Short mmCIF file of C-alpha atoms and ligand atoms in Angstrom, two decimals:
data_model
loop_
_atom_site.label_atom_id
_atom_site.label_comp_id
_atom_site.label_asym_id
_atom_site.label_seq_id
_atom_site.Cartn_x
_atom_site.Cartn_y
_atom_site.Cartn_z
CA UNK A 1 -9.70 14.83 12.59
CA UNK A 2 -13.01 14.64 10.85
CA UNK A 3 -13.26 16.52 7.59
CA UNK A 4 -15.89 19.13 6.91
CA UNK A 5 -18.88 17.14 5.64
CA UNK A 6 -18.89 18.92 2.26
CA UNK A 7 -15.20 18.17 1.72
CA UNK A 8 -15.61 14.63 2.98
CA UNK A 9 -18.41 14.19 0.47
CA UNK A 10 -16.23 15.48 -2.38
CA UNK A 11 -13.39 13.16 -1.43
CA UNK A 12 -15.41 10.00 -1.00
CA UNK A 13 -17.71 10.60 -3.99
CA UNK A 14 -15.00 11.66 -6.42
CA UNK A 15 -12.29 9.24 -5.31
CA UNK A 16 -14.01 6.17 -3.88
CA UNK A 17 -12.01 6.43 -0.63
CA UNK A 18 -13.32 4.31 2.25
CA UNK A 19 -11.81 6.60 4.89
CA UNK A 20 -10.51 10.14 4.99
CA UNK A 21 -9.28 12.54 7.64
CA UNK A 22 -7.11 15.59 8.10
CA UNK A 23 -4.37 16.89 10.38
CA UNK A 24 -2.33 20.02 10.84
CA UNK A 25 1.16 19.62 9.41
CA UNK A 26 3.95 19.35 11.95
CA UNK A 27 7.34 17.70 12.14
CA UNK A 28 7.03 13.93 11.92
CA UNK A 29 8.18 12.28 15.16
CA UNK A 30 11.76 11.24 15.72
CA UNK A 31 10.43 7.76 16.57
CA UNK A 32 9.58 7.11 12.92
CA UNK A 33 12.91 8.55 11.76
CA UNK A 34 14.75 6.32 14.25
CA UNK A 35 12.84 3.24 13.07
CA UNK A 36 13.68 4.05 9.46
CA UNK A 37 17.35 4.64 10.34
CA UNK A 38 17.55 1.29 12.16
CA UNK A 39 15.93 -0.46 9.19
CA UNK A 40 18.41 1.13 6.79
CA UNK A 41 21.42 0.39 9.04
CA UNK A 42 20.41 -3.28 9.19
CA UNK A 43 20.35 -3.43 5.39
CA UNK A 44 16.68 -4.41 5.42
CA UNK A 45 15.97 -2.07 2.50
CA UNK A 46 17.91 -4.50 0.25
CA UNK A 47 18.21 -2.89 -3.20
CA UNK A 48 15.91 0.04 -2.38
CA UNK A 49 18.74 2.55 -1.84
CA UNK A 50 16.33 5.41 -2.53
CA UNK A 51 14.74 4.81 0.87
CA UNK A 52 17.77 6.53 2.43
CA UNK A 53 17.13 9.71 0.45
CA UNK A 54 15.36 12.88 1.62
CA UNK A 55 15.18 12.06 5.34
CA UNK A 56 14.83 15.78 6.09
CA UNK A 57 11.74 16.00 3.87
CA UNK A 58 10.23 12.94 5.55
CA UNK A 59 10.50 14.78 8.86
CA UNK A 60 9.28 18.09 7.45
CA UNK A 61 6.55 17.40 4.87
CA UNK A 62 5.83 21.13 4.57
CA UNK A 63 8.95 21.19 2.35
CA UNK A 64 6.97 19.28 -0.30
CA UNK A 65 4.60 22.17 -1.01
CA UNK A 66 5.39 25.82 -0.43
CA UNK A 67 3.11 27.19 2.25
CA UNK A 68 1.62 23.76 3.12
CA UNK A 69 -0.32 23.82 6.39
CA UNK A 70 -2.52 20.72 6.40
CA UNK A 71 -2.61 17.13 5.22
CA UNK A 72 -5.53 14.95 4.18
CA UNK A 73 -5.02 11.20 4.36
CA UNK A 74 -7.14 8.83 2.28
CA UNK A 75 -7.55 5.05 2.33
CA UNK A 76 -8.82 2.91 -0.57
CA UNK A 77 -10.04 -0.68 -0.45
CA UNK A 78 -8.41 -2.74 -3.20
CA UNK A 79 -9.76 -6.18 -2.30
CA UNK A 80 -10.98 -7.71 -5.59
CA UNK A 81 -14.34 -9.46 -5.78
CA UNK A 82 -12.75 -12.73 -6.95
CA UNK A 83 -9.40 -14.25 -5.98
CA UNK A 84 -7.12 -16.54 -7.99
CA UNK A 85 -7.48 -20.24 -7.34
CA UNK A 86 -5.20 -21.29 -4.47
CA UNK A 87 -3.67 -23.98 -6.72
CA UNK A 88 -2.18 -21.27 -8.96
CA UNK A 89 0.99 -19.37 -7.97
CA UNK A 90 0.10 -16.27 -5.99
CA UNK A 91 -0.25 -12.79 -7.42
CA UNK A 92 -0.74 -10.11 -4.75
CA UNK A 93 -4.27 -8.71 -4.79
CA UNK A 94 -3.14 -5.12 -5.27
CA UNK A 95 -1.80 -6.22 -8.67
CA UNK A 96 -5.02 -7.77 -10.01
CA UNK A 97 -6.29 -4.61 -11.63
CA UNK A 98 -4.81 -1.42 -13.03
CA UNK A 99 -1.86 0.35 -11.42
CA UNK A 100 -3.14 2.15 -8.32
CA UNK A 101 -0.74 5.05 -8.83
CA UNK A 102 -2.53 5.97 -12.06
CA UNK A 103 -6.02 5.06 -10.85
CA UNK A 104 -5.83 7.02 -7.60
CA UNK A 105 -4.08 10.05 -9.09
CA UNK A 106 -6.78 10.39 -11.69
CA UNK A 107 -9.55 10.06 -9.08
CA UNK A 108 -7.95 12.38 -6.50
CA UNK A 109 -7.16 15.02 -9.13
CA UNK A 110 -10.87 15.36 -9.76
CA UNK A 111 -11.55 15.85 -6.06
CA UNK A 112 -8.77 18.42 -5.73
CA UNK A 113 -10.21 20.41 -8.63
CA UNK A 114 -13.56 20.51 -6.82
CA UNK A 115 -11.93 21.51 -3.53
CA UNK A 116 -9.93 24.28 -5.19
CA UNK A 117 -13.11 25.66 -6.78
CA UNK A 118 -14.81 25.63 -3.37
CA UNK A 119 -12.01 26.84 -1.10
CA UNK A 120 -9.06 27.98 -3.24
CA UNK A 121 -5.61 26.93 -2.03
CA UNK A 122 -2.72 24.94 -3.48
CA UNK A 123 -2.50 21.15 -3.38
CA UNK A 124 0.00 18.35 -3.88
CA UNK A 125 -1.13 14.75 -4.28
CA UNK A 126 1.22 12.06 -2.92
CA UNK A 127 0.83 8.41 -3.95
CA UNK A 128 4.20 6.82 -3.21
CA UNK A 129 5.52 9.79 -5.16
CA UNK A 130 7.07 11.79 -2.32
CA UNK A 131 9.11 10.88 0.76
CA UNK A 132 6.47 10.98 3.48
CA UNK A 133 5.69 8.83 6.55
CA UNK A 134 2.30 7.88 5.18
CA UNK A 135 1.38 5.44 7.95
CA UNK A 136 2.19 8.03 10.60
CA UNK A 137 -0.04 10.56 8.85
CA UNK A 138 -2.82 8.02 8.39
CA UNK A 139 -2.87 7.56 12.16
CA UNK A 140 -2.64 11.31 12.80
CA UNK A 141 -5.60 11.87 10.47
CA UNK A 142 -7.56 9.20 12.35
CA UNK A 143 -8.27 6.86 9.42
CA UNK A 144 -6.67 3.72 10.82
CA UNK A 145 -4.09 2.16 13.11
CA UNK A 146 -0.82 0.40 12.41
CA UNK A 147 -1.02 -3.38 12.60
CA UNK A 148 1.80 -5.80 13.39
CA UNK A 149 2.05 -6.75 9.71
CA UNK A 150 3.38 -3.23 9.19
CA UNK A 151 0.28 -1.98 7.39
CA UNK A 152 -2.51 0.42 8.29
CA UNK A 153 -5.75 -1.31 9.28
CA UNK A 154 -8.96 0.60 8.62
CA UNK A 155 -11.82 -0.51 10.88
CA UNK A 156 -14.25 -2.69 8.95
CA UNK A 157 -11.85 -3.09 6.01
CA UNK A 158 -8.63 -4.49 7.47
CA UNK A 159 -5.30 -4.04 5.72
CA UNK A 160 -6.20 -4.51 2.04
CA UNK A 161 -6.00 -0.74 1.75
CA UNK A 162 -3.89 1.71 -0.20
CA UNK A 163 -2.98 5.10 1.20
CA UNK A 164 -2.69 8.49 -0.47
CA UNK A 165 -2.18 11.99 0.85
CA UNK A 166 -3.11 15.50 -0.20
CA UNK A 167 -0.94 18.33 1.11
CA UNK A 168 -2.61 21.71 1.03
CA UNK A 169 -1.99 25.33 1.91
CA UNK A 170 -5.47 25.53 3.46
CA UNK A 171 -5.48 25.99 7.24
CA UNK A 172 -6.91 23.08 9.19
CA UNK A 173 -9.88 25.12 10.43
CA UNK A 174 -11.11 25.46 6.85
CA UNK A 175 -11.16 21.75 6.13
CA UNK A 176 -12.17 20.10 9.38
CA UNK A 177 -15.62 19.79 10.80
CA UNK A 178 -16.53 21.24 14.14
CA UNK A 179 -17.51 17.83 15.49
CA UNK A 180 -15.46 15.19 17.19
CA UNK A 181 -11.80 16.10 16.79
CA UNK A 182 -10.12 12.76 16.36
CA UNK A 183 -12.63 10.04 15.59
CA UNK A 184 -11.95 7.69 12.67
CA UNK A 185 -14.22 8.46 9.75
CA UNK A 186 -14.26 5.09 8.05
CA UNK A 187 -17.72 4.13 6.93
CA UNK A 188 -16.92 0.65 8.26
CA UNK A 189 -15.98 1.72 11.75
CA UNK A 190 -18.58 -0.57 13.25
CA UNK A 191 -16.55 -3.61 12.12
CA UNK A 192 -17.75 -6.71 10.25
CA UNK A 193 -18.63 -10.15 11.54
CA UNK A 194 -16.00 -11.49 13.90
CA UNK A 195 -13.21 -9.30 12.50
CA UNK A 196 -11.47 -7.24 15.17
CA UNK A 197 -11.29 -3.49 14.60
CA UNK A 198 -7.60 -3.23 15.41
CA UNK A 199 -4.57 -5.50 15.46
CA UNK A 200 -4.87 -8.02 18.29
CA UNK A 201 -1.13 -8.84 18.26
CA UNK A 202 -2.07 -12.49 17.69
CA UNK A 203 1.22 -13.11 15.86
CA UNK A 204 -0.37 -15.05 12.97
CA UNK A 205 1.24 -12.78 10.36
CA UNK A 206 4.77 -13.27 11.68
CA UNK A 207 4.32 -17.03 12.09
CA UNK A 208 3.04 -17.32 8.50
CA UNK A 209 5.79 -15.24 6.89
CA UNK A 210 7.66 -17.87 4.86
CA UNK A 211 11.27 -16.78 5.39
CA UNK A 212 11.06 -14.69 8.56
CA UNK A 213 10.97 -11.31 6.80
CA UNK A 214 8.35 -9.77 9.10
CA UNK A 215 10.04 -8.43 12.22
CA UNK A 216 8.58 -8.01 15.70
CA UNK A 217 8.38 -4.21 15.23
CA UNK A 218 6.27 -4.58 12.07
CA UNK A 219 9.23 -3.74 9.81
CA UNK A 220 10.04 -6.02 6.90
CA UNK A 221 13.48 -7.35 6.01
CA UNK A 222 13.14 -6.92 2.25
CA UNK A 223 16.05 -9.29 1.58
CA UNK A 224 13.82 -12.24 2.51
CA UNK A 225 10.37 -10.84 1.63
CA UNK A 226 8.65 -12.56 -1.31
CA UNK A 227 6.99 -9.29 -2.25
CA UNK A 228 10.26 -7.40 -2.62
CA UNK A 229 12.02 -10.34 -4.26
CA UNK A 230 9.37 -10.84 -6.96
CA UNK A 231 8.55 -7.19 -7.65
CA UNK A 232 11.36 -4.78 -6.83
CA UNK A 233 14.48 -6.92 -7.03
CA UNK A 234 16.24 -6.79 -10.38
CA UNK A 235 18.34 -9.68 -11.68
CA UNK A 236 18.99 -13.01 -10.01
CA UNK A 237 18.48 -13.40 -6.26
CA UNK A 238 21.42 -13.62 -3.87
CA UNK A 239 21.78 -16.56 -1.46
CA UNK A 240 19.33 -15.07 1.09
CA UNK A 241 16.79 -14.26 -1.59
CA UNK A 242 17.16 -17.65 -3.22
CA UNK A 243 16.60 -19.40 0.13
CA UNK A 244 13.36 -17.39 0.60
CA UNK A 245 12.19 -18.14 -2.93
CA UNK A 246 12.97 -21.84 -2.46
CA UNK A 247 10.57 -22.17 0.47
CA UNK A 248 7.27 -23.85 -0.49
CA UNK A 249 5.53 -20.47 -0.48
CA UNK A 250 8.34 -18.87 -2.47
CA UNK A 251 7.95 -21.53 -5.15
CA UNK A 252 4.27 -20.63 -5.38
CA UNK A 253 4.81 -16.90 -5.82
CA UNK A 254 4.54 -15.25 -9.20
CA UNK A 255 4.24 -11.57 -8.27
CA UNK A 256 3.97 -10.13 -4.76
CA UNK A 257 2.82 -11.78 -1.56
CA UNK A 258 -0.33 -11.47 0.57
CA UNK A 259 0.41 -14.22 3.08
CA UNK A 260 0.73 -11.91 6.11
CA UNK A 261 -2.61 -10.37 5.12
CA UNK A 262 -4.43 -13.57 4.18
CA UNK A 263 -3.92 -15.04 7.66
CA UNK A 264 -4.88 -11.84 9.48
CA UNK A 265 -8.24 -11.83 11.32
CA UNK A 266 -8.63 -8.15 10.44
CA UNK A 267 -9.17 -9.24 6.83
CA UNK A 268 -11.69 -12.03 7.42
CA UNK A 269 -14.62 -10.05 6.06
CA UNK A 270 -13.09 -7.32 3.92
CA UNK A 271 -15.76 -6.47 1.33
CA UNK A 272 -14.96 -6.34 -2.36
CA UNK A 273 -13.73 -2.97 -3.58
CA UNK A 274 -16.17 -0.73 -5.40
CA UNK A 275 -13.33 0.67 -7.51
CA UNK A 276 -13.85 -1.06 -10.83
CA UNK A 277 -10.25 -0.45 -11.99
CA UNK A 278 -9.05 -2.77 -9.18
CA UNK A 279 -11.00 -5.79 -10.45
CA UNK A 280 -8.87 -8.43 -12.24
CA UNK A 281 -7.66 -7.57 -15.73
CA UNK A 282 -8.41 -10.07 -18.51
CA UNK A 283 -6.62 -13.41 -18.14
CA UNK A 284 -5.11 -12.65 -14.74
CA UNK A 285 -7.29 -15.02 -12.73
CA UNK A 286 -6.23 -18.04 -14.78
CA UNK A 287 -2.58 -17.22 -15.61
CA UNK A 288 -0.39 -20.24 -14.79
CA UNK A 289 3.30 -20.34 -13.97
CA UNK A 290 3.98 -22.29 -17.17
CA UNK A 291 2.19 -19.67 -19.31
CA UNK A 292 4.08 -16.85 -17.61
CA UNK A 293 7.41 -18.68 -18.07
CA UNK A 294 7.03 -18.66 -21.86
CA UNK A 295 5.66 -15.15 -22.26
CA UNK A 296 7.17 -13.01 -25.00
CA UNK A 297 7.76 -9.26 -24.77
CA UNK A 298 4.82 -8.40 -27.05
CA UNK A 299 2.52 -10.64 -24.99
CA UNK A 300 3.80 -9.13 -21.71
CA UNK A 301 3.32 -5.57 -22.99
CA UNK A 302 -0.20 -6.31 -24.26
CA UNK A 303 -1.50 -8.28 -21.26
CA UNK A 304 -0.03 -6.02 -18.56
CA UNK A 305 -0.57 -2.61 -20.18
CA UNK A 306 -1.53 -0.32 -17.28
CA UNK A 307 -0.97 -3.11 -14.72
CA UNK A 308 1.46 -2.91 -11.77
CA UNK A 309 2.92 -6.21 -12.97
CA UNK A 310 4.84 -4.29 -15.61
CA UNK A 311 7.04 -3.08 -12.72
CA UNK A 312 8.93 -6.38 -12.61
CA UNK A 313 9.51 -6.14 -16.36
CA UNK A 314 9.38 -9.29 -18.47
CA UNK A 315 12.76 -10.47 -17.14
CA UNK A 316 11.51 -10.37 -13.55
CA UNK A 317 8.28 -12.19 -14.34
CA UNK A 318 10.15 -14.91 -16.28
CA UNK A 319 12.54 -15.37 -13.32
CA UNK A 320 9.61 -15.68 -10.91
CA UNK A 321 7.69 -17.99 -13.23
CA UNK A 322 10.65 -20.34 -13.73
CA UNK A 323 10.94 -20.55 -9.95
CA UNK A 324 7.29 -21.60 -9.64
CA UNK A 325 7.98 -24.47 -12.03
CA UNK A 326 10.32 -25.97 -9.40
CA UNK A 327 7.31 -26.31 -7.05
CA UNK A 328 6.96 -29.97 -6.09
CA UNK A 329 3.79 -29.40 -4.06
S1 SF4 B 401 -2.25 -11.35 12.01
FE1 SF4 B 401 -2.66 -10.74 14.16
S2 SF4 B 401 -0.75 -9.71 14.80
FE2 SF4 B 401 -0.71 -9.78 12.57
S3 SF4 B 401 -1.59 -7.81 11.90
FE3 SF4 B 401 -3.25 -9.32 11.95
S4 SF4 B 401 -4.17 -9.09 13.98
FE4 SF4 B 401 -2.16 -8.10 14.05
S1 SF4 B 402 4.65 -10.00 2.10
FE1 SF4 B 402 5.01 -12.23 2.41
S2 SF4 B 402 7.23 -12.46 2.62
FE2 SF4 B 402 6.76 -10.24 2.86
S3 SF4 B 402 6.50 -9.92 5.06
FE3 SF4 B 402 4.44 -10.45 4.31
S4 SF4 B 402 4.27 -12.72 4.47
FE4 SF4 B 402 6.45 -12.13 4.69
#
């Protein structure tokens, strides 16, 4: 649903969101719970055991905030203005700048303060910080559609977007406009160049996925996903992980993976983000595998202060960097 224009203005001005919408809270559909259960049963969550927690809350998001009645979904473009040279090992674009959890929380908190002053109510901001079916709610709020690479595509921006949610006790009638009930509100809804507005099911993302992690239902088998293996996985890789990291693309991966997004026609003309905190931090554009492989703890802490790359810890980055040095290409 479209937001009231005054609220929409607060959210986009104060946060830098490229799309925002709202929906009345209701039980999330069993379809999403069933998909998650199948993914867990297949072991595709790898070492992310926490994904099996709080299934009841995922289905009933009103449990996250007492008296919650509505949800606002927000999308943020994180595409940096400049990309690393293709000859360097890949670092996922979301990790070029400062950690989006901190950046977005700070920005959304300002907007929530303004909303509370205008309308009252209680709020809870969710940025990967609560068990919630965020892609389901993004669709319900009309800000984008799921693509076959498993991500939400926002018309005119593609899938280089981050999602965040605001739960609120305000009733939906207070925060929606009286206009069109379910139109997307992205400022790029007209599309750009020859980029399609929605996933065309062309299959390019699945064909490009180096070790077959991307499944036909858009779910990802984390055990063979370069993103999981270089960011979330702790310690040495098992045989499946090692096989994925020994593919040519795996050997060229330092932190995270954008391959299924790079090949996607939805992302052909994604503009550069206007969020300055998502532009590359100093030294990131030129960091080589060899430099990363010899990094000391003080260097790691200094260079990646406030960066999502700190999530892998020094040990993870060294492991990834040593692997890139086996690249024969
Ligand atoms: S590459 Fe094709 S199938 Fe995959 S998400 Fe993009 S448009 Fe959809
Ligand atoms: S992030 Fe990389 S490895 Fe993971 S599903 Fe996408 S293309 Fe495959």
